Short mmCIF file of C-alpha atoms in Angstrom, two decimals:
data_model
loop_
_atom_site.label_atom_id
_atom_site.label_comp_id
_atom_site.label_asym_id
_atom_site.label_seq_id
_atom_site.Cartn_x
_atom_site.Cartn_y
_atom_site.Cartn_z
CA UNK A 12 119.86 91.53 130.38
CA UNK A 13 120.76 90.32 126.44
CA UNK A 14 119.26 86.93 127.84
CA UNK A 15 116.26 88.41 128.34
CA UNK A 16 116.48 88.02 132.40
CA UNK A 17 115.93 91.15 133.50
CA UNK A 18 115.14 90.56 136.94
CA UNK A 19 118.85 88.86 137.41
CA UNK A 20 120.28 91.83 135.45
CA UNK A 21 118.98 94.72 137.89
CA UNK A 22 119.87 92.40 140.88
CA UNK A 23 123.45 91.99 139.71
CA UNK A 24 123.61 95.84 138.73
CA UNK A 25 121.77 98.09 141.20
CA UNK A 26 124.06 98.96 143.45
CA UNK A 27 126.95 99.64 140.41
CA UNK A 28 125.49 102.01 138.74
CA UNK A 29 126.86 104.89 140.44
CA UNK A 30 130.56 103.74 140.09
CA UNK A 31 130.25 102.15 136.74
CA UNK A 32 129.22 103.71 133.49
CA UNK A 33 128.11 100.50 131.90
CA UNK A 34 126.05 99.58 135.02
CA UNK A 35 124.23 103.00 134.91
CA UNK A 36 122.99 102.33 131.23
CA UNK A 37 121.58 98.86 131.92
CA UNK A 38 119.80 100.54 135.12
CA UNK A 39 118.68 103.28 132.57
CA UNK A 40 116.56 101.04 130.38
CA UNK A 41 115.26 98.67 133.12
CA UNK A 42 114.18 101.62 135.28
CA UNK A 43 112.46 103.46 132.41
CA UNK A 44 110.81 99.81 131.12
CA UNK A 45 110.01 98.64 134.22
CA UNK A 46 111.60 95.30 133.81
CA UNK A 47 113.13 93.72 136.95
CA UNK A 48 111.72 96.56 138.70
CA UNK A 49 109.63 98.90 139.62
CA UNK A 50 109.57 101.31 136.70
CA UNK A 51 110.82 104.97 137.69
CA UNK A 52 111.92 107.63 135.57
CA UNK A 53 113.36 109.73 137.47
CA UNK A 54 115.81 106.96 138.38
CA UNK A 55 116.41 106.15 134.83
CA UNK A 56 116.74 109.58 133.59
CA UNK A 57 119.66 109.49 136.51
CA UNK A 58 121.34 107.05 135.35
CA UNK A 59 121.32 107.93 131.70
CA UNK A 60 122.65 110.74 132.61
CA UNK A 61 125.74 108.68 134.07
CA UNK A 62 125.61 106.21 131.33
CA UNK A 63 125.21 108.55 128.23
CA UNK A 64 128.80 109.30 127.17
CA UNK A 65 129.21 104.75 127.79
CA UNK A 66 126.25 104.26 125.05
CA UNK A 67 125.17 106.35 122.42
CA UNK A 68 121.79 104.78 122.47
CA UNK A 69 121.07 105.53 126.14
CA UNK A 70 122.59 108.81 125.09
CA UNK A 71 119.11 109.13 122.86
CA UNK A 72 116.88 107.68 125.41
CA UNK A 73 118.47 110.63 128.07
CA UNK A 74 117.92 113.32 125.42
CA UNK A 75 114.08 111.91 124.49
CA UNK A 76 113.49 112.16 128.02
CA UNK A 77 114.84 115.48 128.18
CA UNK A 78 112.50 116.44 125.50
CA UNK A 79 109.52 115.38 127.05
CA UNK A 80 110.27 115.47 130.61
CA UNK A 81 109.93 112.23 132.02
CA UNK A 82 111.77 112.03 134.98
CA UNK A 83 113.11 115.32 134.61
CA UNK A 84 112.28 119.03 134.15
CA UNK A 85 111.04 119.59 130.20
CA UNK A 86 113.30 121.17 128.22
CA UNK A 87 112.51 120.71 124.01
CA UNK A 88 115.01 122.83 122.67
CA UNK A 89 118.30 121.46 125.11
CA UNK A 90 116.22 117.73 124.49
CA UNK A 91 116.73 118.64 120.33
CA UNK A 92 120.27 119.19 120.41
CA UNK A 93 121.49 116.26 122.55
CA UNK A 94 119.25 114.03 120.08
CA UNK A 95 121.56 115.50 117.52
CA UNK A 96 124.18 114.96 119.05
CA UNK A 97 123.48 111.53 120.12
CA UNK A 98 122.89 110.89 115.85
CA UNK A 99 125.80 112.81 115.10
CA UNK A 100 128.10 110.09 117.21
CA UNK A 101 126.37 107.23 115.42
CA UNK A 102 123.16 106.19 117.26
CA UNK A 103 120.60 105.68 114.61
CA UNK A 104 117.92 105.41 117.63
CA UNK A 105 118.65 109.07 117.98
CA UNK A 106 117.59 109.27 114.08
CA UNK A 107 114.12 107.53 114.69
CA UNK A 108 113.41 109.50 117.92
CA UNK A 109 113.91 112.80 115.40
CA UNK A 110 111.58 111.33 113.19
CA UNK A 111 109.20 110.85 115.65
CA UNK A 112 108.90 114.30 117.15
CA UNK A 113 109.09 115.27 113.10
CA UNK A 114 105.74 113.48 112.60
CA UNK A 115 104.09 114.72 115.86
CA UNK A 116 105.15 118.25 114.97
CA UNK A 117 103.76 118.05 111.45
CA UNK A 118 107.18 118.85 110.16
CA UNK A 119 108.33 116.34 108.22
CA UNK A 120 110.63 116.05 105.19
CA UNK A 121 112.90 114.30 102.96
CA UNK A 122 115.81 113.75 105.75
CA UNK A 123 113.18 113.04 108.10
CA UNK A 124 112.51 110.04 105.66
CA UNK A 125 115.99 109.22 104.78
CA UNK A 126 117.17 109.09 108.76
CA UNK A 127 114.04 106.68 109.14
CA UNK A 128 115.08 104.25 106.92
CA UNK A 129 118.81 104.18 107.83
CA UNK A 130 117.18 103.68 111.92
CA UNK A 131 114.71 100.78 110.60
CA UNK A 132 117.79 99.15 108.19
CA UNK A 133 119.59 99.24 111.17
CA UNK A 134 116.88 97.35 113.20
CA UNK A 135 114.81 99.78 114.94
CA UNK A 136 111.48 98.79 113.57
CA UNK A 137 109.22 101.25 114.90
CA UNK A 138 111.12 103.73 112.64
CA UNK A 139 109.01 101.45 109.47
CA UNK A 140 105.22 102.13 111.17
CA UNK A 141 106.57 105.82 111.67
CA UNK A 142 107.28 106.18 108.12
CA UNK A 143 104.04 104.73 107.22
CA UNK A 144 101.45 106.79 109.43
CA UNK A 145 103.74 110.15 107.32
CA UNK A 146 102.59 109.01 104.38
CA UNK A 147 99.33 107.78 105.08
CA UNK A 148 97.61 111.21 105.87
CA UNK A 149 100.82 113.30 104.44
CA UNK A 150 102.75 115.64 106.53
CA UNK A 151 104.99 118.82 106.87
CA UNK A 152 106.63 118.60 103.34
CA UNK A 153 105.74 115.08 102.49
CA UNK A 154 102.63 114.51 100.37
CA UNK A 155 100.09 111.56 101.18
CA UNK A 156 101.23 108.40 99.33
CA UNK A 157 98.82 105.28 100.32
CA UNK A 158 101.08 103.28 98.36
CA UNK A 159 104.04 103.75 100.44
CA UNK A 160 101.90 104.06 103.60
CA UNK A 161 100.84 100.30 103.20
CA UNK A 162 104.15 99.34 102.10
CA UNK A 163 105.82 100.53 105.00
CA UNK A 164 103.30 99.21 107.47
CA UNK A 165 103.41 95.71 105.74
CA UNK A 166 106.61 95.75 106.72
CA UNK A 167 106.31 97.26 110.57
CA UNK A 168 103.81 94.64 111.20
CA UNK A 169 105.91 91.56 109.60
CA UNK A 170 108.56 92.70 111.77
CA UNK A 171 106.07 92.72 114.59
CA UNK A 172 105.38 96.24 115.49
CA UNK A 173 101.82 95.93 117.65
CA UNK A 174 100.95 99.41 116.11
CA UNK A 175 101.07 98.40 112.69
CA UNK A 176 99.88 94.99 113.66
CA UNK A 177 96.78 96.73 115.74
CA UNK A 178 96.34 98.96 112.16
CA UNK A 179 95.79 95.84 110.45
CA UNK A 180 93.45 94.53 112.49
CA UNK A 181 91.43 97.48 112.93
CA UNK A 182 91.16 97.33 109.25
CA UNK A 183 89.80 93.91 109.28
CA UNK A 184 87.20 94.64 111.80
CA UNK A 185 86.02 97.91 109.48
CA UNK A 186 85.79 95.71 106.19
CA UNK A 187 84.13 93.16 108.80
CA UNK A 188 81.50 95.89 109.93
CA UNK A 189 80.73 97.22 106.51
CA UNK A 190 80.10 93.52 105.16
CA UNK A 191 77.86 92.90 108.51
CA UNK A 192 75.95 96.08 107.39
CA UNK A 193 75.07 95.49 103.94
CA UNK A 194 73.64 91.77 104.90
CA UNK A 195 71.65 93.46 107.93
CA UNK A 196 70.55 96.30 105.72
CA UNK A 197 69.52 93.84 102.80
CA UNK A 198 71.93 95.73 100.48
CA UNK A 199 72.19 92.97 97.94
CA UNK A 200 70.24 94.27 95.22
CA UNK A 201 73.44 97.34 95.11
CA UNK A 202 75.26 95.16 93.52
CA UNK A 203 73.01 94.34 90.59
CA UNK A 204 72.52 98.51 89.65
CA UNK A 205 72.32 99.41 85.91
CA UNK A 206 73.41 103.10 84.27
CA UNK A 207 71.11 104.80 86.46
CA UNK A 208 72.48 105.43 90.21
CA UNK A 209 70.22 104.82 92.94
CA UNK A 210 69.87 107.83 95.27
CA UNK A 211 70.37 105.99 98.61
CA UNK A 212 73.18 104.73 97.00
CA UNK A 213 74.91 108.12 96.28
CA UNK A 214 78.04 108.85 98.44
CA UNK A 215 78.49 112.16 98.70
CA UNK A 216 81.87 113.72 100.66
CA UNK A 217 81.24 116.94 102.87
CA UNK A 218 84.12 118.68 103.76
CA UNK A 219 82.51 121.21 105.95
CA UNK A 220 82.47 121.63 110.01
CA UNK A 221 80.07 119.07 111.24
CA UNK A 222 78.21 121.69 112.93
CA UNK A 223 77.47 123.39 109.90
CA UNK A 224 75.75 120.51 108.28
CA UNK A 225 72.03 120.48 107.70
CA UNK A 226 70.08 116.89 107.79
CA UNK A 227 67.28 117.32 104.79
CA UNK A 228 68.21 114.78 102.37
CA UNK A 229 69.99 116.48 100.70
CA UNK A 230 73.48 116.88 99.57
CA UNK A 231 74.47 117.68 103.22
CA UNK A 232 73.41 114.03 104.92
CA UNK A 233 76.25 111.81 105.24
CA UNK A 234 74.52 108.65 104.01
CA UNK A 235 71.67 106.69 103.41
CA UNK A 236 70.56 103.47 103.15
CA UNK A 237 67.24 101.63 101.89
CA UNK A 238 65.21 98.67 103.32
CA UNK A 239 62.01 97.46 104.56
CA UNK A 240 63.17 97.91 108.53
CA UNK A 241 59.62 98.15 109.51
CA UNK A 242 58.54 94.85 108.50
CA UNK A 243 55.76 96.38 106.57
CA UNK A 244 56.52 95.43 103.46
CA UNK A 245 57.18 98.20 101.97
CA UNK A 246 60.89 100.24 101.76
CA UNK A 247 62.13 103.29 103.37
CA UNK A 248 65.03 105.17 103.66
CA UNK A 249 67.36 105.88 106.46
CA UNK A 250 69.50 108.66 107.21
CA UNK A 251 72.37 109.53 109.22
CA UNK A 252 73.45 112.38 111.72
CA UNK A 253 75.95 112.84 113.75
CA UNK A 254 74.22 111.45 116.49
CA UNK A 255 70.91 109.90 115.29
CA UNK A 256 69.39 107.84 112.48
CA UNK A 257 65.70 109.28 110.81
CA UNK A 258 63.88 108.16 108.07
CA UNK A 259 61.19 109.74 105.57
CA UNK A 260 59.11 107.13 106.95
CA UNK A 261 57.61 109.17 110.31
CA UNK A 262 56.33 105.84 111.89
CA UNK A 263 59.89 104.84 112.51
CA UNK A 264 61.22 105.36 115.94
CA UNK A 265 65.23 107.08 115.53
CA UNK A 266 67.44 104.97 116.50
CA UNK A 267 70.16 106.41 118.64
CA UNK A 268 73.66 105.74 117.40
#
């Protein structure tokens, strides 16, 4: 299985597991990856449950599954307490998986960082993108810090994490976008503003619920843009909704986003 021949390893191992302790934790991971098998979680909750007390990290992966019921009956609080005490005997894969249900629970705080760095230190690299997505919006007691956000999902994606990797890239394709609309839109002349600021140029941030948002050019529209898109020769502006695009121009046809 180390060799990366998974197919060989669940051959050699699938009818030990029930005998042998280090058997049942190979079985574990390959049933609940799917590699050299058919994946199954029921089976691999099985035999991480015979394999647990062998390897701490299987240990974790038995008490995540616990927590979430795969392969098993869900049980958060029993799911908890194993992951603790999975971390408390040394598995720092136990640390990110506390992390992670941190984060999803919008509880996070300073050991929630401090156990995610000791799991990514000690190679678990997901615990890096993790620590980045807490930063990036902010979360439980842990305040939004871009900074440390893009620092720590640098370093997920160098270490090849596809999330932060696929973050990256997403970015890319929004800078793309926004370039491809202001040369479609004929936005150069933005860059050449004076003192004054241009009113289609004004970016205005509107916290409220969508549905309480009125579209009357006023503070309240979420943006607008100016161009000739008529071909007329002369400008107009356009304006966003949620679901449309108008213009004070009433010879222009919507367009439907």
């Amino acid at each position: 299985y180390q060799e990366g021949k998974p197919t060989q390893a669940f051959n050699l191992v699938k009818d030990l597991g029930k005998d042998y302790p280090r058997a049942a934790c190979v079985l574990s991971v390959l049933y609940y990856n799917g590699q050299g098998c058919e994946q199954d979680y029921e089976k691999a909750f099985y035999y991480s449950s015979l394999g647990k007390k062998e390897d701490v990290d299987v240990y974790a992966m038995y008490a995540r599954m616990l927590y979430y019921g795969e392969g098993c009956k869900k049980d958060e609080s029993k799911g908890i307490y194993e992951l603790c005490a999975a971390a408390a005997k040394g598995s720092k894969l136990a640390l990110m998986r506390l992390g992670e249900i941190d984060l999803y629970k919008n509880n996070a705080n300073e050991t929630t960082i401090t156990n995610l760095n000791i799991a990514g230190e000690d190679g678990y690299n997901y615990s890096y993108f993790l620590l980045a997505t807490i930063y990036l919006n902010g979360n439980g007691t842990i305040k939004q810090n871009n900074e440390k956000a893009f620092e720590y999902m640098k370093k997920a994606a160098e270490l090849g994490v596809h999330d932060a990797i696929d973050f990256f890239e997403n970015m890319k394709k929004t800078v793309f976008y926004l370039i491809l609309a202001f040369i479609c839109f004929g936005q150069t002349d933005i860059f050449a503003q004076t003192d004054e600021v241009k009113p289609w140029t004004d970016v205005v941030i509107d916290n409220r619920d969508p549905s309480l948002w009125t579209w009357n050019k006023n503070n309240s529209s979420r943006f607008s843009i100016r161009g000739d898109f008529d071909g007329d020769g002369f400008s107009e502006n356009l304006y966003e909704t949620a679901t449309t695009i108008f213009s004070d121009n009433d010879e222009l046809t919507p367009l439907k986003l």
